[in-house]
mmCIF file with all atom_site columns, C-alpha atoms and ligand atoms in Angstrom:
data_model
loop_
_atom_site.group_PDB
_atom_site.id
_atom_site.type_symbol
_atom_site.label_atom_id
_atom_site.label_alt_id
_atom_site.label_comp_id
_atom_site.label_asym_id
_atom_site.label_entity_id
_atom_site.label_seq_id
_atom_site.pdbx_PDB_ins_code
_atom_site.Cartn_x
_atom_site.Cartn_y
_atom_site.Cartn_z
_atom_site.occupancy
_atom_site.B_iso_or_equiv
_atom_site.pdbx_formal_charge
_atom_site.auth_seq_id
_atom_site.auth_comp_id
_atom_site.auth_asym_id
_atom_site.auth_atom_id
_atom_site.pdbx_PDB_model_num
ATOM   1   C CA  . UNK A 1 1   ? -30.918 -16.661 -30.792 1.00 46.00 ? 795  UNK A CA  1
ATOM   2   C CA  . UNK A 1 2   ? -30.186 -13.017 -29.925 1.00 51.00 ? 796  UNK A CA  1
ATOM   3   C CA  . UNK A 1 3   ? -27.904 -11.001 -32.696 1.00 64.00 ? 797  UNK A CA  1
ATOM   4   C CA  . UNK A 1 4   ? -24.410 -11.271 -31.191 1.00 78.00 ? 798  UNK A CA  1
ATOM   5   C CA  . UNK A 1 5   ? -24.540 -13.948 -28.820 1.00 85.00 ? 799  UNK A CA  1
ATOM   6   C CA  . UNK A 1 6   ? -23.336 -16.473 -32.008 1.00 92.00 ? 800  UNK A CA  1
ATOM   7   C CA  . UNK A 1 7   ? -19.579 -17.656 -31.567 1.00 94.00 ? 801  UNK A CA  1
ATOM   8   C CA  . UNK A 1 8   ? -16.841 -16.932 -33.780 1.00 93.00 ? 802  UNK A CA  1
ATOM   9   C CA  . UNK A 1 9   ? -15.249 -20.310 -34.753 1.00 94.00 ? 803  UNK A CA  1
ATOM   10  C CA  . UNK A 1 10  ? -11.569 -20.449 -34.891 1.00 93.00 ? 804  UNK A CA  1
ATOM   11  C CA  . UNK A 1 11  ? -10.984 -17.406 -33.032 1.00 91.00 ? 805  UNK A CA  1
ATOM   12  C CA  . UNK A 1 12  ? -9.041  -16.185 -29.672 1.00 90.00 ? 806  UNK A CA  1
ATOM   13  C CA  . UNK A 1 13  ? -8.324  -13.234 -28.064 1.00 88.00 ? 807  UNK A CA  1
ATOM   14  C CA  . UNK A 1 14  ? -6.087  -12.689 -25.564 1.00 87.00 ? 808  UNK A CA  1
ATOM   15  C CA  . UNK A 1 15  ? -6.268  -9.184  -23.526 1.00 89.00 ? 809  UNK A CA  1
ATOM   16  C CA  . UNK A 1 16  ? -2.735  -8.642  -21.345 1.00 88.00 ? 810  UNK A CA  1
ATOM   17  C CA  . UNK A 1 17  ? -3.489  -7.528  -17.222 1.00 91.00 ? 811  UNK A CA  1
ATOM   18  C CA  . UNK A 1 18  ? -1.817  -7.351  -14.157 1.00 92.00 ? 812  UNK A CA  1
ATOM   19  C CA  . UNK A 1 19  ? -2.984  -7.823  -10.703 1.00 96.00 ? 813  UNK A CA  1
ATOM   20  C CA  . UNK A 1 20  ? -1.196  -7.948  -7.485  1.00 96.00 ? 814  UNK A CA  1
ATOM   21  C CA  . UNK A 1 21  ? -1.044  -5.136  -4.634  1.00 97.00 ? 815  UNK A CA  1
ATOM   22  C CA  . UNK A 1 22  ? 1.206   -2.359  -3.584  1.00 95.00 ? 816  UNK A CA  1
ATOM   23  C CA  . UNK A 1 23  ? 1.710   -1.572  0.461   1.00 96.00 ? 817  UNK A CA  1
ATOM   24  C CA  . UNK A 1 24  ? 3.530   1.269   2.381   1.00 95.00 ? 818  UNK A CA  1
ATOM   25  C CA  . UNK A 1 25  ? 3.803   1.088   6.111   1.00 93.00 ? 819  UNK A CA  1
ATOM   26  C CA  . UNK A 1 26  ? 1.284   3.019   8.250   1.00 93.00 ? 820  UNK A CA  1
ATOM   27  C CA  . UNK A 1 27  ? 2.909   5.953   9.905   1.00 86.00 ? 821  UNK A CA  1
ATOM   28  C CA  . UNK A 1 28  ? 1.564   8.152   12.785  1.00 77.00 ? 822  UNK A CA  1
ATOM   29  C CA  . UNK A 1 29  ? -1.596  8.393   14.553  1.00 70.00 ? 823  UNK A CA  1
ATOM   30  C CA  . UNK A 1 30  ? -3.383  6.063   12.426  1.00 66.00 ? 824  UNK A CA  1
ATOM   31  C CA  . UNK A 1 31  ? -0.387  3.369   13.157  1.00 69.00 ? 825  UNK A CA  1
ATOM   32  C CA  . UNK A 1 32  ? -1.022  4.136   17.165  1.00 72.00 ? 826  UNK A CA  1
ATOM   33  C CA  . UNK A 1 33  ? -4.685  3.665   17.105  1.00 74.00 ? 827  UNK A CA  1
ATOM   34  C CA  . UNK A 1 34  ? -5.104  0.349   15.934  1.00 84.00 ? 828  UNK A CA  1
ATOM   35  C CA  . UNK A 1 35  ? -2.462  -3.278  15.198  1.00 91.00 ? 829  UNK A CA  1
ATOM   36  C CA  . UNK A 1 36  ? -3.017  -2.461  11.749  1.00 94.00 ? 830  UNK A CA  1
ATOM   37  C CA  . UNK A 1 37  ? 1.014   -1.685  10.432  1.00 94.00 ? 831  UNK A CA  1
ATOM   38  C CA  . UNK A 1 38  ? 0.035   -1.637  6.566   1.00 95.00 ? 832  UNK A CA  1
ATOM   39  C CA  . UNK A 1 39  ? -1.614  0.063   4.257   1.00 96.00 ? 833  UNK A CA  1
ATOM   40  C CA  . UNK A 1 40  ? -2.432  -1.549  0.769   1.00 97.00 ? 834  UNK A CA  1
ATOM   41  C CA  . UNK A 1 41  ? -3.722  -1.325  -2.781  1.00 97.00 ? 835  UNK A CA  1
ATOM   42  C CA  . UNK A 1 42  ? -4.887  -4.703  -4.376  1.00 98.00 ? 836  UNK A CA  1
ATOM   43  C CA  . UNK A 1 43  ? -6.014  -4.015  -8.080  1.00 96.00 ? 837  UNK A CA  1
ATOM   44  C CA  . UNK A 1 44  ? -6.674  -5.255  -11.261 1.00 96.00 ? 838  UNK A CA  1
ATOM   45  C CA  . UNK A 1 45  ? -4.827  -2.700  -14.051 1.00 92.00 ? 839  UNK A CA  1
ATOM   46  C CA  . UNK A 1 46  ? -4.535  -2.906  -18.241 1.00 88.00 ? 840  UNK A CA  1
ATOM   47  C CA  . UNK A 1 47  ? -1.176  -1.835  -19.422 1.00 81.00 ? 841  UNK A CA  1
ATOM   48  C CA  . UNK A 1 48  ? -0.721  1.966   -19.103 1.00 71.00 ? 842  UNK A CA  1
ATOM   49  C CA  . UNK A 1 49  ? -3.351  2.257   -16.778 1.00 67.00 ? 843  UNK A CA  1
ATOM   50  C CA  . UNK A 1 50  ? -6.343  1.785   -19.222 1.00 78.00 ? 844  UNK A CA  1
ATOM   51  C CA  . UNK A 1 51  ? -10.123 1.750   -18.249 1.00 87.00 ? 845  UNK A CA  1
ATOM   52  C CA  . UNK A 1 52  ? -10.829 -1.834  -18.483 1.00 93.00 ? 846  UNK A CA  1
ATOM   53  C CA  . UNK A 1 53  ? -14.536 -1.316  -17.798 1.00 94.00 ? 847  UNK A CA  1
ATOM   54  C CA  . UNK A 1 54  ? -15.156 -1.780  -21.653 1.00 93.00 ? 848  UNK A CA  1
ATOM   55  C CA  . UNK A 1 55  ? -15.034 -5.693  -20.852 1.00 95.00 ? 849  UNK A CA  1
ATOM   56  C CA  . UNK A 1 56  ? -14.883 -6.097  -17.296 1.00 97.00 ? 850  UNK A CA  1
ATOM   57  C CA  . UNK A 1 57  ? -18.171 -5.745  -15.961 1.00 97.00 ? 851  UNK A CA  1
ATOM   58  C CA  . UNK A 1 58  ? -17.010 -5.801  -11.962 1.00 98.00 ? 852  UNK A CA  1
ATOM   59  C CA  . UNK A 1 59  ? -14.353 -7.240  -10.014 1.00 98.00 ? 853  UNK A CA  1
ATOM   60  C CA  . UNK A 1 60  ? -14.704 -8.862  -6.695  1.00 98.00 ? 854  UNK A CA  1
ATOM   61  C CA  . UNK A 1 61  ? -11.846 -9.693  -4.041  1.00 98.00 ? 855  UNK A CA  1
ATOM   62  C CA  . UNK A 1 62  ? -12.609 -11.834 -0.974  1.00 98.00 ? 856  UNK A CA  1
ATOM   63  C CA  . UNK A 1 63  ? -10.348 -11.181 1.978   1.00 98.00 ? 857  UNK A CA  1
ATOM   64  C CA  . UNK A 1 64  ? -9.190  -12.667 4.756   1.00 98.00 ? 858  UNK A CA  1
ATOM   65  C CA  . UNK A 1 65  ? -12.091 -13.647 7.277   1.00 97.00 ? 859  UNK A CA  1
ATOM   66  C CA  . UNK A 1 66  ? -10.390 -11.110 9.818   1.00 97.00 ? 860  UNK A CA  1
ATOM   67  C CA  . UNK A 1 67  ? -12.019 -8.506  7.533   1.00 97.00 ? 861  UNK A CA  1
ATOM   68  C CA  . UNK A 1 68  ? -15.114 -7.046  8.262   1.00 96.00 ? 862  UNK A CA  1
ATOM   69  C CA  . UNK A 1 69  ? -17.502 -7.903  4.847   1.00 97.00 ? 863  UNK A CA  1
ATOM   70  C CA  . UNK A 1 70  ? -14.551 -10.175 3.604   1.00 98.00 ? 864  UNK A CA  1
ATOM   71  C CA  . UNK A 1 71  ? -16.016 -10.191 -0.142  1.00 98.00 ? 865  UNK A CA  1
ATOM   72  C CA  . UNK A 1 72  ? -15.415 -6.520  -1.841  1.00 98.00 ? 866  UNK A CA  1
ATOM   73  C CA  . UNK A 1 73  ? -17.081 -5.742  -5.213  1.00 98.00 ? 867  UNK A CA  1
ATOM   74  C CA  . UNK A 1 74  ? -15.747 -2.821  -7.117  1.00 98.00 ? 868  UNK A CA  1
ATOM   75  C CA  . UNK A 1 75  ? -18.159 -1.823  -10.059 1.00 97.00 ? 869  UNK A CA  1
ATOM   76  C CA  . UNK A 1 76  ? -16.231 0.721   -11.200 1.00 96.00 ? 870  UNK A CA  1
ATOM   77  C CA  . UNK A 1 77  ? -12.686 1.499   -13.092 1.00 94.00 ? 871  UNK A CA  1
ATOM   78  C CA  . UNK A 1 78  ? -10.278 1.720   -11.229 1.00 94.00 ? 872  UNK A CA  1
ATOM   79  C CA  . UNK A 1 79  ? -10.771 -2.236  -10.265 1.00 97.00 ? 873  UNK A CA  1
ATOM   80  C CA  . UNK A 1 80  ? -8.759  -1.364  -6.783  1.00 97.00 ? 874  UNK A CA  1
ATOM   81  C CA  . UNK A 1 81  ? -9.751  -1.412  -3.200  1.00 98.00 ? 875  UNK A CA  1
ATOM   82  C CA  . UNK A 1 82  ? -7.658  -0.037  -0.520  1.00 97.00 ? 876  UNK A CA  1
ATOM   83  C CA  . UNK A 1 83  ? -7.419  -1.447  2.978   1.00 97.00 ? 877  UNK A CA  1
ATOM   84  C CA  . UNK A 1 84  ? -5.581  -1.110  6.094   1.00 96.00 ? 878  UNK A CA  1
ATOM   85  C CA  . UNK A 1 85  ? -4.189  -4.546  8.253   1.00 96.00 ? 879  UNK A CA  1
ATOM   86  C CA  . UNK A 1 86  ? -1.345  -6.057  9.836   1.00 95.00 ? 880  UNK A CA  1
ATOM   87  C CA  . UNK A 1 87  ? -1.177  -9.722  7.993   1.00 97.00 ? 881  UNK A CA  1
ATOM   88  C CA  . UNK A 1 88  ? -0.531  -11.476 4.785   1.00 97.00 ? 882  UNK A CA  1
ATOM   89  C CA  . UNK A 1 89  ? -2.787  -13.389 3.283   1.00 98.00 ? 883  UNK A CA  1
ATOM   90  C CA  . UNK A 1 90  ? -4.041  -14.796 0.184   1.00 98.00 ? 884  UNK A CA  1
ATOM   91  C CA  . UNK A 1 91  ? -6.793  -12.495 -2.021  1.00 98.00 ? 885  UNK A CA  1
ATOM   92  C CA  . UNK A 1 92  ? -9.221  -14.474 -4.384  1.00 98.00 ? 886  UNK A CA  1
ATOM   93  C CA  . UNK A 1 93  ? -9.764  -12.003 -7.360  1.00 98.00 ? 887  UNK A CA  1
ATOM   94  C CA  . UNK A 1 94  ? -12.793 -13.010 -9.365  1.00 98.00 ? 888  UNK A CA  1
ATOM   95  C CA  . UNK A 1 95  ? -13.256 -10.951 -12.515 1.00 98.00 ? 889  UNK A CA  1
ATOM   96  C CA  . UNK A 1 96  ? -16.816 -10.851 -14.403 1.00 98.00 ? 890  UNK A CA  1
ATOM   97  C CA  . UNK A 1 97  ? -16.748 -9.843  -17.583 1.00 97.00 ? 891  UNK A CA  1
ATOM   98  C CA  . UNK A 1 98  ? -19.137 -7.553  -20.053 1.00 95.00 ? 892  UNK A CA  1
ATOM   99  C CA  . UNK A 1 99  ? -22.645 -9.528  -20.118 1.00 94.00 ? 893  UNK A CA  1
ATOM   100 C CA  . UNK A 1 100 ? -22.587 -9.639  -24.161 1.00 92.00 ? 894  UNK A CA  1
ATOM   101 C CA  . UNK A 1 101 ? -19.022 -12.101 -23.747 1.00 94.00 ? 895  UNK A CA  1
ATOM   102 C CA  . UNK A 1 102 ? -21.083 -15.111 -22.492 1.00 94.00 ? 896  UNK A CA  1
ATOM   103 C CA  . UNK A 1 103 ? -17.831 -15.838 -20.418 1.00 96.00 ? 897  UNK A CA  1
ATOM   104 C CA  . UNK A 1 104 ? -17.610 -17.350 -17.118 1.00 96.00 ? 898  UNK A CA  1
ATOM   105 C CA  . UNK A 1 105 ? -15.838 -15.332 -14.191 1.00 97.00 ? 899  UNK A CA  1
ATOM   106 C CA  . UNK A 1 106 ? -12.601 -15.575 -14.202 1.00 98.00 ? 900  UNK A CA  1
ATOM   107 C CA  . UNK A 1 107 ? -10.004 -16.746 -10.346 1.00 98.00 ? 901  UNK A CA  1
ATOM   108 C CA  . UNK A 1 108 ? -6.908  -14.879 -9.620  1.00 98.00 ? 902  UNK A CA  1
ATOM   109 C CA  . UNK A 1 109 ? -5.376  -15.930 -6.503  1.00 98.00 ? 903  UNK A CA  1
ATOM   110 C CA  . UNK A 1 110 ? -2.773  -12.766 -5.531  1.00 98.00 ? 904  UNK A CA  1
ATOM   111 C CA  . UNK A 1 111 ? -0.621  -13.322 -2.597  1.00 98.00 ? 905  UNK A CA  1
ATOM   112 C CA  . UNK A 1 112 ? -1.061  -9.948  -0.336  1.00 98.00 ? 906  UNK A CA  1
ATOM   113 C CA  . UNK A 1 113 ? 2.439   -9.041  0.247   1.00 96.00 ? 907  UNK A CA  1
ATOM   114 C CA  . UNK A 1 114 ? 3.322   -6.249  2.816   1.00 96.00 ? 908  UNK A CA  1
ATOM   115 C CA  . UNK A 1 115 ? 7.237   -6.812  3.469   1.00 93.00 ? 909  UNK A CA  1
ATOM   116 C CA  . UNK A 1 116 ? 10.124  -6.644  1.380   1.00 90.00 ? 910  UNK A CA  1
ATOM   117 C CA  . UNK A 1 117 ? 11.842  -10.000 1.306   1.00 78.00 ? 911  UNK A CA  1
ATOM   118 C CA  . UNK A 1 118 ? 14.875  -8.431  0.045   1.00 75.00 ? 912  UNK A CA  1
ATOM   119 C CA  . UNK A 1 119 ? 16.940  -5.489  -0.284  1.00 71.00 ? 913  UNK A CA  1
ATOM   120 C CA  . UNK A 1 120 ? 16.423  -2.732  -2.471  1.00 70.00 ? 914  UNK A CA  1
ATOM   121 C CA  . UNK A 1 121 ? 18.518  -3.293  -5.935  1.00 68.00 ? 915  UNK A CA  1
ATOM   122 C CA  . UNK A 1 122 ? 20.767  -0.688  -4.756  1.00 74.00 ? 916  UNK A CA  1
ATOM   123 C CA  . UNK A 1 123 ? 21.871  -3.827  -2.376  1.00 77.00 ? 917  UNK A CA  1
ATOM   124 C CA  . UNK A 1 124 ? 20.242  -1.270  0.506   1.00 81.00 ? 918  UNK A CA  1
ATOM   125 C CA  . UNK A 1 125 ? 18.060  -2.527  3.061   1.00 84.00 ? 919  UNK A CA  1
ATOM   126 C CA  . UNK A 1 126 ? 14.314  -1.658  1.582   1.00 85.00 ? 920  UNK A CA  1
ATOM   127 C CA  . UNK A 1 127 ? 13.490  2.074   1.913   1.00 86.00 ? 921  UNK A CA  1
ATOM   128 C CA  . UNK A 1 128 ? 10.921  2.622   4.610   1.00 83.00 ? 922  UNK A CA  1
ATOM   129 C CA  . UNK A 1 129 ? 9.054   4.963   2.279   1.00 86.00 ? 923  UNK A CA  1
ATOM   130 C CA  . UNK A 1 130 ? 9.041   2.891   -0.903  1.00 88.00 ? 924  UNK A CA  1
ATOM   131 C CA  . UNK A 1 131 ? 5.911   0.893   -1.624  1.00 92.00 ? 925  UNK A CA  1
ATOM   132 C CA  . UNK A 1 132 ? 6.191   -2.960  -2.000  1.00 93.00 ? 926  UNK A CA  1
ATOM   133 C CA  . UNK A 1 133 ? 4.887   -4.154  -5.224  1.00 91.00 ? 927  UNK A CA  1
ATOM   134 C CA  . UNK A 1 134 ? 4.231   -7.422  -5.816  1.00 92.00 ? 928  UNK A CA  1
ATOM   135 C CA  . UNK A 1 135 ? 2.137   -7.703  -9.195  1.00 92.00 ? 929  UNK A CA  1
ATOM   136 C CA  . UNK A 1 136 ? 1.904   -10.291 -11.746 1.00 92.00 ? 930  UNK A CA  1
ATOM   137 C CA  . UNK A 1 137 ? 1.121   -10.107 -15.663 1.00 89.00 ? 931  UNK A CA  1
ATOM   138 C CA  . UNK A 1 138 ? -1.044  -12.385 -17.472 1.00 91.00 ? 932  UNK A CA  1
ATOM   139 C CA  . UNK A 1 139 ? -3.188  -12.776 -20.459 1.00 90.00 ? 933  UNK A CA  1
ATOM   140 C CA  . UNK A 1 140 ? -6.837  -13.568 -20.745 1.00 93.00 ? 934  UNK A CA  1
ATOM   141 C CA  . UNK A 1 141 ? -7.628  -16.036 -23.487 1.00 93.00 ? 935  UNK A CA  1
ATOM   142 C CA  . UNK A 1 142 ? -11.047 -15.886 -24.701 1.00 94.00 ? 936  UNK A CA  1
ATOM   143 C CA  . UNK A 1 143 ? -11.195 -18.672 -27.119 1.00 95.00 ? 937  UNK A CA  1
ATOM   144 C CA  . UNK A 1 144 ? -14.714 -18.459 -30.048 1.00 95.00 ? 938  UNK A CA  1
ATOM   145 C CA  . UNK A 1 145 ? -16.042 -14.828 -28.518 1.00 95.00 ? 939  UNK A CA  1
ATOM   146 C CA  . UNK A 1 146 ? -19.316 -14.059 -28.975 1.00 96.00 ? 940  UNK A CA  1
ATOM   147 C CA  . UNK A 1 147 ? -20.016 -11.814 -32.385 1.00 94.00 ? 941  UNK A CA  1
ATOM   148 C CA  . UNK A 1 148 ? -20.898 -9.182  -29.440 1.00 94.00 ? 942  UNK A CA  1
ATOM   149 C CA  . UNK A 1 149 ? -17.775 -9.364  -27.683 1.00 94.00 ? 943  UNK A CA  1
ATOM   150 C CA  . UNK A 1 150 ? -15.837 -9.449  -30.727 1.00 93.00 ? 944  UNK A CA  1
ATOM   151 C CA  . UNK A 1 151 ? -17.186 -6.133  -31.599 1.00 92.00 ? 945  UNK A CA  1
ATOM   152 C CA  . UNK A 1 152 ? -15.965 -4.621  -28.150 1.00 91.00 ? 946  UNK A CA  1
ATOM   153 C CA  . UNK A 1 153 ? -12.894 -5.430  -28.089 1.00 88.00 ? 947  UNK A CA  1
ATOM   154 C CA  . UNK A 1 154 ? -12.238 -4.655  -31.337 1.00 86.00 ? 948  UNK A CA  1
ATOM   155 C CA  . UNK A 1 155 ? -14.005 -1.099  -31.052 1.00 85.00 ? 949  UNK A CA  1
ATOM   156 C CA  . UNK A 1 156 ? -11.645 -0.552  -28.466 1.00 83.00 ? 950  UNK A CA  1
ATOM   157 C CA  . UNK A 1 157 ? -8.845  -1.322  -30.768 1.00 70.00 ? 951  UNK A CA  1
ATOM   158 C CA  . UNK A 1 158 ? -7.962  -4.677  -28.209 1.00 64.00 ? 952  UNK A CA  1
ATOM   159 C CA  . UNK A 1 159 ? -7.389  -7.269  -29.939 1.00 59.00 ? 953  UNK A CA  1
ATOM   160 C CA  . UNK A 1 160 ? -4.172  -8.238  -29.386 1.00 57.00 ? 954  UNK A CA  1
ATOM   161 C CA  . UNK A 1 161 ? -1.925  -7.842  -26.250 1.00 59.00 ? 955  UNK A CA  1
ATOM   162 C CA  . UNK A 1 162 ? 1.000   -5.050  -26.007 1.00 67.00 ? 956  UNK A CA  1
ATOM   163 C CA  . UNK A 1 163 ? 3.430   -5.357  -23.719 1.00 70.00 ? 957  UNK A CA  1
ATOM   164 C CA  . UNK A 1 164 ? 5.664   -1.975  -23.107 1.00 71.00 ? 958  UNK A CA  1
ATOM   165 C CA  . UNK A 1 165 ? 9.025   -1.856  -24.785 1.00 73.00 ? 959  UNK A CA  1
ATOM   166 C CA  . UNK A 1 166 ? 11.143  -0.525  -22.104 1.00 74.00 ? 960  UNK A CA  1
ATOM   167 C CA  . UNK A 1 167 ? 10.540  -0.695  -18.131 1.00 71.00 ? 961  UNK A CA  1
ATOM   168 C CA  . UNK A 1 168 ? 8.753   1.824   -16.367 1.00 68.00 ? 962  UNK A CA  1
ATOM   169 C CA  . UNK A 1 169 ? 10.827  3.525   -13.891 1.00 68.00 ? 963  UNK A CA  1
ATOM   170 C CA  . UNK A 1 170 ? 8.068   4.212   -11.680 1.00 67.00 ? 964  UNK A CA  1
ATOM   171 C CA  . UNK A 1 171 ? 8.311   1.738   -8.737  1.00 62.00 ? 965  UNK A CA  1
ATOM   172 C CA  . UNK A 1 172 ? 4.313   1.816   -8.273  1.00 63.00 ? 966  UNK A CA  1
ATOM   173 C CA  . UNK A 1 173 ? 3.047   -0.063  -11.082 1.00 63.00 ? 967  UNK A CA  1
ATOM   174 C CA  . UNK A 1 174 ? 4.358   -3.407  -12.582 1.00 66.00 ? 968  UNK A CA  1
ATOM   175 C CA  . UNK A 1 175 ? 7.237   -3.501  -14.291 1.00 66.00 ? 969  UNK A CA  1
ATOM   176 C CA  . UNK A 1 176 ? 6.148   -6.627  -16.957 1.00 74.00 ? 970  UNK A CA  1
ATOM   177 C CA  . UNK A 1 177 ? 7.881   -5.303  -20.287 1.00 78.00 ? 971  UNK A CA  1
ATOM   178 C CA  . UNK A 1 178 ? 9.243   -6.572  -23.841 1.00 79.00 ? 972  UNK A CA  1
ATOM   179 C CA  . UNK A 1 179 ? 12.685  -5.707  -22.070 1.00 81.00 ? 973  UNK A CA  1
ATOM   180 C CA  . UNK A 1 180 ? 11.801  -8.074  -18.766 1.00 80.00 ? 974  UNK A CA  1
ATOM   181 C CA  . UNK A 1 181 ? 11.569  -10.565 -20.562 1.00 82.00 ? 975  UNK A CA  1
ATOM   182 C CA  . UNK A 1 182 ? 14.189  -10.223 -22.656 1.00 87.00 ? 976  UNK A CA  1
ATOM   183 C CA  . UNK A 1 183 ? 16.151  -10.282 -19.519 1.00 87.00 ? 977  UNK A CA  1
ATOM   184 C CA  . UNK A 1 184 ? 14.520  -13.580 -18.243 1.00 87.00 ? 978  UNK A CA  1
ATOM   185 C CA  . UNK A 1 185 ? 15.752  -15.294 -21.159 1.00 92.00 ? 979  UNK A CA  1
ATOM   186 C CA  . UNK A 1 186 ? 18.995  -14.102 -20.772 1.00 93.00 ? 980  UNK A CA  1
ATOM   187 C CA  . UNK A 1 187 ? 19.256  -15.210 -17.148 1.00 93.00 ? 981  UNK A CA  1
ATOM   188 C CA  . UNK A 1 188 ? 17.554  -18.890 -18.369 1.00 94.00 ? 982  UNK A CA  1
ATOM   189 C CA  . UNK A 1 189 ? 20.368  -18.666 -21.139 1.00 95.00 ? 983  UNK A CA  1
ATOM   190 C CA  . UNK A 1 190 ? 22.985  -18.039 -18.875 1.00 95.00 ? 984  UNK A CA  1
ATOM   191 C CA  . UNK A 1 191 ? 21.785  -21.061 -16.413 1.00 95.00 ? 985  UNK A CA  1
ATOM   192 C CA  . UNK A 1 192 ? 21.608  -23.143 -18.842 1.00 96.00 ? 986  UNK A CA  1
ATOM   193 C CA  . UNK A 1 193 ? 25.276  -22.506 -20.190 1.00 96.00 ? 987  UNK A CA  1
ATOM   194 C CA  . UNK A 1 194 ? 26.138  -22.877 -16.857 1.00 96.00 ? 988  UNK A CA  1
ATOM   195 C CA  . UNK A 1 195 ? 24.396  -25.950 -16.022 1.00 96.00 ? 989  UNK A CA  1
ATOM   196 C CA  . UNK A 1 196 ? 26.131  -27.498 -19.495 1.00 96.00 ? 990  UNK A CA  1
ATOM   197 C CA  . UNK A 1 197 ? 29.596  -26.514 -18.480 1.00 96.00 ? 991  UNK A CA  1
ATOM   198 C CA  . UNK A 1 198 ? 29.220  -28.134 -15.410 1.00 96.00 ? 992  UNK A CA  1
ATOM   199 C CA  . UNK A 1 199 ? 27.819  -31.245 -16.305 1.00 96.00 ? 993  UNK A CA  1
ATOM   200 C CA  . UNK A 1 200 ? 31.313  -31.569 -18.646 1.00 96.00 ? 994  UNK A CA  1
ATOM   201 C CA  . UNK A 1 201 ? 33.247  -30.584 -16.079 1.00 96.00 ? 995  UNK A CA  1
ATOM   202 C CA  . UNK A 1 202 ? 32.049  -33.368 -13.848 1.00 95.00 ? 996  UNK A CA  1
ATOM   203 C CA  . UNK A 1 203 ? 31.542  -35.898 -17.126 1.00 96.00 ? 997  UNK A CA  1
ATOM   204 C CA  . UNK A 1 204 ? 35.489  -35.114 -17.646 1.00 95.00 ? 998  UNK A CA  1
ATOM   205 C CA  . UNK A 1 205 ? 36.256  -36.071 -13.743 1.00 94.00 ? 999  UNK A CA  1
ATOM   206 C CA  . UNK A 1 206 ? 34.409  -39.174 -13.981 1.00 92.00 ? 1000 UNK A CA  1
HETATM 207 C C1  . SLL B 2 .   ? -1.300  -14.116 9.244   1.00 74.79 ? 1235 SLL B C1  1
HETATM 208 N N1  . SLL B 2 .   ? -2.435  -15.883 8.046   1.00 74.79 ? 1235 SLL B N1  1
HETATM 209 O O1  . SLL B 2 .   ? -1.444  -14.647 10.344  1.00 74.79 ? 1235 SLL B O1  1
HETATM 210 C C2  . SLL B 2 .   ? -2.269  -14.482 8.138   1.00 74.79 ? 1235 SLL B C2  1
HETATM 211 C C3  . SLL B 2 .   ? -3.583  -13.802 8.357   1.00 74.79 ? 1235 SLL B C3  1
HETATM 212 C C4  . SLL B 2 .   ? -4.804  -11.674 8.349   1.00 74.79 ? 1235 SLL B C4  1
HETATM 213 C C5  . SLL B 2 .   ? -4.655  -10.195 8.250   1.00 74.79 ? 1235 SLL B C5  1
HETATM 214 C C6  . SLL B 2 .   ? -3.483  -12.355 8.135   1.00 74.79 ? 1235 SLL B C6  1
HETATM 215 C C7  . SLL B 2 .   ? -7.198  -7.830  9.543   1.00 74.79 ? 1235 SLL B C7  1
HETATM 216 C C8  . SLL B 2 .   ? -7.388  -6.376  9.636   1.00 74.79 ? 1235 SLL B C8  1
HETATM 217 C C9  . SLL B 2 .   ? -8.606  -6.034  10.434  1.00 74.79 ? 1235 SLL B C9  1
HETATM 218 C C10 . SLL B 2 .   ? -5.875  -8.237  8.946   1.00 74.79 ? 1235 SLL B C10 1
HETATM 219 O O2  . SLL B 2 .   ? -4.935  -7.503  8.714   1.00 74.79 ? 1235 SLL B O2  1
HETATM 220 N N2  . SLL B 2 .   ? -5.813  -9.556  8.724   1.00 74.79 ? 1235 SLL B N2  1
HETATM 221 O O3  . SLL B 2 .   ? -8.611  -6.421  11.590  1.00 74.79 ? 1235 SLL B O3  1
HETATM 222 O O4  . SLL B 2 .   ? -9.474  -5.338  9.917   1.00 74.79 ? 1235 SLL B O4  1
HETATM 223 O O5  . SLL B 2 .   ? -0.381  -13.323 8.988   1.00 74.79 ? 1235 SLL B O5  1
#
């Protein structure tokens, strides 16, 4: 067997990413020319915008069949593509990692979103120049790495996940933070509380 391509027993790593797609409405001559109203980013990101391309070998997204050459590779950091269009849709995000992992691809399925399905938090209808985000966070568990893949991700200092402290205030890029969810719980907290009191309320009445 090839140095490196031994598992570590007892070990995972988990590296933190988002994925998901920002979209702006098309404006102008380009919105006059064809029925394409959109334009979008779909994109695989680290936290802060690091170069993933350490571990992720390529990432592919296959579009809806309405697109010319539906399945996209990107080879390159930034994992993004950019595309025009004038429909939602579901995006299948494969992501293929580093050769010297030994790991399967992994399936994202991101919802292309284009519209804002509610107002801004101002309580505003949606700004007609602010993007719509719609990202998600998750972690990749790589459970007994290869020696090999050990060694990258811990030459690149990645071995566990960091989620930002604070939210970002810039609406472009995914808001997943120590203080989101922080203010999930709260809201879960506060349900439940809720929930309880009115369960006794209703106990009392019967
Ligand atoms: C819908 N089920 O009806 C969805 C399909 C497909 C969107 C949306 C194609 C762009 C192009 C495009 O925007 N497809 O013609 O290149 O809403």
């Amino acid at each position: 067997m090839a140095t490196g391509t031994k598992r570590i027993k007892g070990i995972s790593i988990t590296r933190p990413i988002y994925y998901g797609n920002n979209a702006l409405p098309l404006t102008g001559k380009k919105a006059n020319d064809s029925d394409h109203t959109h334009k979008w980013t779909v994109a695989v990101r680290g936290l802060g915008n690091d170069d993933l391309s350490y571990y992720i070998k390529k990432v592919t997204f296959k579009l809806h069949e309405t697109y010319p050459n539906s399945l996209r590779t990107i080879e390159q950091p930034p994992f993004e593509l950019q595309e025009t269009g004038w429909g939602e849709f579901e995006i299948l995000i494969k992501i293929h990692f580093h050769p010297a992992a030994s790991e399967k691809p992994v399936s994202l399925y991101h919802h292309l979103r284009l519209h804002p399905y509610e107002d801004d938090v101002s309580g505003q209808p949606w700004p007609k120049e602010k993007p719509v985000t719609s990202y998600s966070y998750d972690e990749l568990v790589f459970n007994e790495p290869t020696e090999a893949f050990y060694q990258i991700l811990s030459d690149n200092n990645a071995l566990s996940p960091n989620l930002p402290v604070k939210k970002s205030k810039d609406s472009n890029i995914p808001q997943f933070s120590v203080q989101m969810e922080h203010e999930e719980l709260d809201r879960l907290n506060a349900a439940q509380r809720e929930v309880h009191s009115q369960t006794m309320a209703l106990k009392q009445r019967m």
